[in-house]
Coordinates of C-alpha atoms in Angstrom, one line a residue:
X1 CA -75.3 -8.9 -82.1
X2 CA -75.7 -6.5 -79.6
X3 CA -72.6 -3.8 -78.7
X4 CA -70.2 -5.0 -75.7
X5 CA -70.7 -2.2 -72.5
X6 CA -68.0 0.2 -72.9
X7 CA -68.3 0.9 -69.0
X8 CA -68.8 4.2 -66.8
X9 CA -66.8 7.2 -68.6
X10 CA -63.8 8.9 -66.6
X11 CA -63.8 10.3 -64.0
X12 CA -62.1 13.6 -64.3
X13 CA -62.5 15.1 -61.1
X14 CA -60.9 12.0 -59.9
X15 CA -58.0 12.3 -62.0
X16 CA -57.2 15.9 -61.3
X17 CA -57.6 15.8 -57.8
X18 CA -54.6 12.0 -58.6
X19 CA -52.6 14.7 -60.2
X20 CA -52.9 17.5 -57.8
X21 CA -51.7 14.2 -54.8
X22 CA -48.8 13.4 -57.2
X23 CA -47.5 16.8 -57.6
X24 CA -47.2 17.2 -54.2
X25 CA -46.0 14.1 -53.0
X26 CA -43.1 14.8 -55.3
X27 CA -42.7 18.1 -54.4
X28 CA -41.7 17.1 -50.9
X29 CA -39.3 14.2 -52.5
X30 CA -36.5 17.3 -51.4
X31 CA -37.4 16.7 -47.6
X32 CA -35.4 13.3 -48.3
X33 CA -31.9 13.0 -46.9
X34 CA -30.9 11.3 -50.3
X35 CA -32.1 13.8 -52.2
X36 CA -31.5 16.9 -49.9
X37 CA -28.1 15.9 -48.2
X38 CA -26.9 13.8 -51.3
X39 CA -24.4 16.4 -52.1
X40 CA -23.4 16.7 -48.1
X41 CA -23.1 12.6 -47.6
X42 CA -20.9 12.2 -50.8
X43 CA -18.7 15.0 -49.5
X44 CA -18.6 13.5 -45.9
X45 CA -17.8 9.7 -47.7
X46 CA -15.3 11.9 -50.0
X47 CA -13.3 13.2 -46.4
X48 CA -13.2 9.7 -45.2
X49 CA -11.8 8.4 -48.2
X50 CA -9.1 11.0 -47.8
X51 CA -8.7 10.6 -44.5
X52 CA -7.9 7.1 -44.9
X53 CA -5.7 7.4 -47.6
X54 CA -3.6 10.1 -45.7
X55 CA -3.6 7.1 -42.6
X56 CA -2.6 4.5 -45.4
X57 CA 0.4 7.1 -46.4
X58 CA 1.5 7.3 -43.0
X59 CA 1.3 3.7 -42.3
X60 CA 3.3 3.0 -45.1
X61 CA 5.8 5.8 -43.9
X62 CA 6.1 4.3 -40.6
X63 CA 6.5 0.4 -42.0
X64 CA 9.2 2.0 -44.4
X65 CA 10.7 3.7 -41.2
X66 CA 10.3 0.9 -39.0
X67 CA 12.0 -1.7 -41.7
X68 CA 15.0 1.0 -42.4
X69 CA 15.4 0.9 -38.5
X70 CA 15.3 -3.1 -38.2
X71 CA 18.3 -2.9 -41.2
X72 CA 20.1 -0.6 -39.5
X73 CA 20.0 -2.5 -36.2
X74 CA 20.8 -5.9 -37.7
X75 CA 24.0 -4.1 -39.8
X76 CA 24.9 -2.8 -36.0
X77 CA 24.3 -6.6 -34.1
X78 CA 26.6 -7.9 -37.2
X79 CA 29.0 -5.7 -37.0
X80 CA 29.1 -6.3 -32.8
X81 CA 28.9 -9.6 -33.3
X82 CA 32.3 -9.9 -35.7
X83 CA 33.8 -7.8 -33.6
X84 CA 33.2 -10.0 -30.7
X85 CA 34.3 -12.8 -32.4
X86 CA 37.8 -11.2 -33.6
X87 CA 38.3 -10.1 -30.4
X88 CA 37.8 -13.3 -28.7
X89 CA 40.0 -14.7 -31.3
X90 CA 42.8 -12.3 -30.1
X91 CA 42.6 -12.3 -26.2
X92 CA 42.7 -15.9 -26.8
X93 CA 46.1 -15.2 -28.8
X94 CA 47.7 -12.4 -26.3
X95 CA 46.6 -14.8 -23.2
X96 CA 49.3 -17.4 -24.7
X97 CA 52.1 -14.9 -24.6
X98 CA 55.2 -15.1 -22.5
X99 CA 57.3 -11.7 -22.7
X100 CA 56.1 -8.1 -22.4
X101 CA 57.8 -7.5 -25.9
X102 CA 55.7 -10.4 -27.6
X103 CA 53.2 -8.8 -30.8
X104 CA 49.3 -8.3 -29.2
X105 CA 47.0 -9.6 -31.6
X106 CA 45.2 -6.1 -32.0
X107 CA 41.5 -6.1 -30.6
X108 CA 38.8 -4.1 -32.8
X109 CA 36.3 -1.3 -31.9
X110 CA 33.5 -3.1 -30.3
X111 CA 30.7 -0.9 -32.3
X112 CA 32.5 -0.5 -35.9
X113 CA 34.6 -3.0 -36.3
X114 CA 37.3 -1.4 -37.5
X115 CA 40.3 -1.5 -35.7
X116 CA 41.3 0.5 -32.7
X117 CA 43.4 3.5 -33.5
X118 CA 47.2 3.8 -31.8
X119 CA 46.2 -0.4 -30.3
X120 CA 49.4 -0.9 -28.0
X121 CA 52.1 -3.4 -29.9
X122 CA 53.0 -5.0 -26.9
X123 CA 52.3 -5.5 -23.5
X124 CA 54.9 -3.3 -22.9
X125 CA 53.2 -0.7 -24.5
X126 CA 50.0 -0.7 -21.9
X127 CA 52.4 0.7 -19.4
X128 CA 53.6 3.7 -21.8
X129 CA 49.6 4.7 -22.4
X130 CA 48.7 8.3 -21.4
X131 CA 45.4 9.1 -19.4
X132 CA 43.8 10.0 -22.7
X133 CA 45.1 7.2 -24.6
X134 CA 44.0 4.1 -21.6
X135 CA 40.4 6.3 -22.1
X136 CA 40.4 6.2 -25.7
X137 CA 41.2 2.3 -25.8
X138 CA 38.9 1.6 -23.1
X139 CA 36.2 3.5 -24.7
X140 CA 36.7 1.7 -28.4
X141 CA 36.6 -1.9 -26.3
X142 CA 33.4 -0.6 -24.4
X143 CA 35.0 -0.9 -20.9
X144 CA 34.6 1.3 -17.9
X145 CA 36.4 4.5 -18.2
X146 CA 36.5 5.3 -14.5
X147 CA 39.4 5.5 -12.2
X148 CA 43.2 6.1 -12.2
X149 CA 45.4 6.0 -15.0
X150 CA 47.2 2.9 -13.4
X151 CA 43.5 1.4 -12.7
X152 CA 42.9 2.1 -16.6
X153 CA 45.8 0.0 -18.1
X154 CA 45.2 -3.1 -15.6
X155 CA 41.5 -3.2 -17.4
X156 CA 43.0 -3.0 -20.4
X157 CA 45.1 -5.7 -20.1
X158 CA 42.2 -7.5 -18.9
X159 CA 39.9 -6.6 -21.7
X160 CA 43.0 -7.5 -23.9
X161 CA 43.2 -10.9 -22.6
X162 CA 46.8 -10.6 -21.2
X163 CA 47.4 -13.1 -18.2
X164 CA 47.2 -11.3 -14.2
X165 CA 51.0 -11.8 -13.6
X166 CA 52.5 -13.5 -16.9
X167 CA 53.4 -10.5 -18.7

């Protein structure tokens, strides 16, 4: 049986000179942006990511802010809107009166709520208000403060709900 051909030997020169290719083909692998600017591009996505998460901080800020604002605008409206409704409540009471020494059902500040400081006890009383006192009042109901004292106490007996001639 005769020997099967082992085939043409290597070709040495042929491999060196693969080798020599090789090396430099993967000597020029650092001309690649993945390679050379890998360091550069993971600090450039590393700035975004702050960035971003700096914006997310001051979004979240500015939602907390703007949701503090909306509670604090609501707790205003309800307040106004009690007040509105007491106070309707009373100039509906002081229209029905018949005598300028009759109780007024007191009015409340129109921002607060709370009731209005030195309110007069009777119709009466409007008469007896000082300058400062008709502005005060007409301030707390959030009327016009313009105009004569005597100007002054007929809005306030307006804003009260007292009747033109009655009392």
């Amino acid at each position: 049986m005769a020997a099967a051909d082992p085939g043409p030997p290597p070709d040495f020169e042929l491999l060196a000179q693969s080798c020599i290719t090789m090396a430099e083909n993967f000597s020029r692998f650092r001309n690649l942006p993945a390679v050379d600017n890998g360091v550069a591009i993971m600090e450039a996505i590393q700035t975004l990511n702050n960035r971003m998460e700096q914006m997310q901080q001051q979004m979240q800020q500015m939602h907390q802010q703007t949701q503090q604002q909306l509670l604090g605008m609501e707790e205003r409206l309800g307040m106004r809107i009690s007040a509105s409704n007491t106070n309707s409540l009373s100039r509906l009471q002081n229209s029905q009166l018949i005598a300028p020494d009759n109780a007024l059902a007191p009015l409340y500040h129109h921002m607060t709520n709370t009731p209005i400081d030195d309110f007069p006890a009777t119709p009466a009383g409007i008469a007896n208000l000082s300058a400062a006192s008709a502005t005060a009042l007409l301030t707390a109901l959030g009327e016009n403060v313009a105009g004569t004292l005597l100007a002054k106490r007929q809005r306030i007996r307006h804003a009260i709900g007292l009747k033109q001639a009655a009392v």
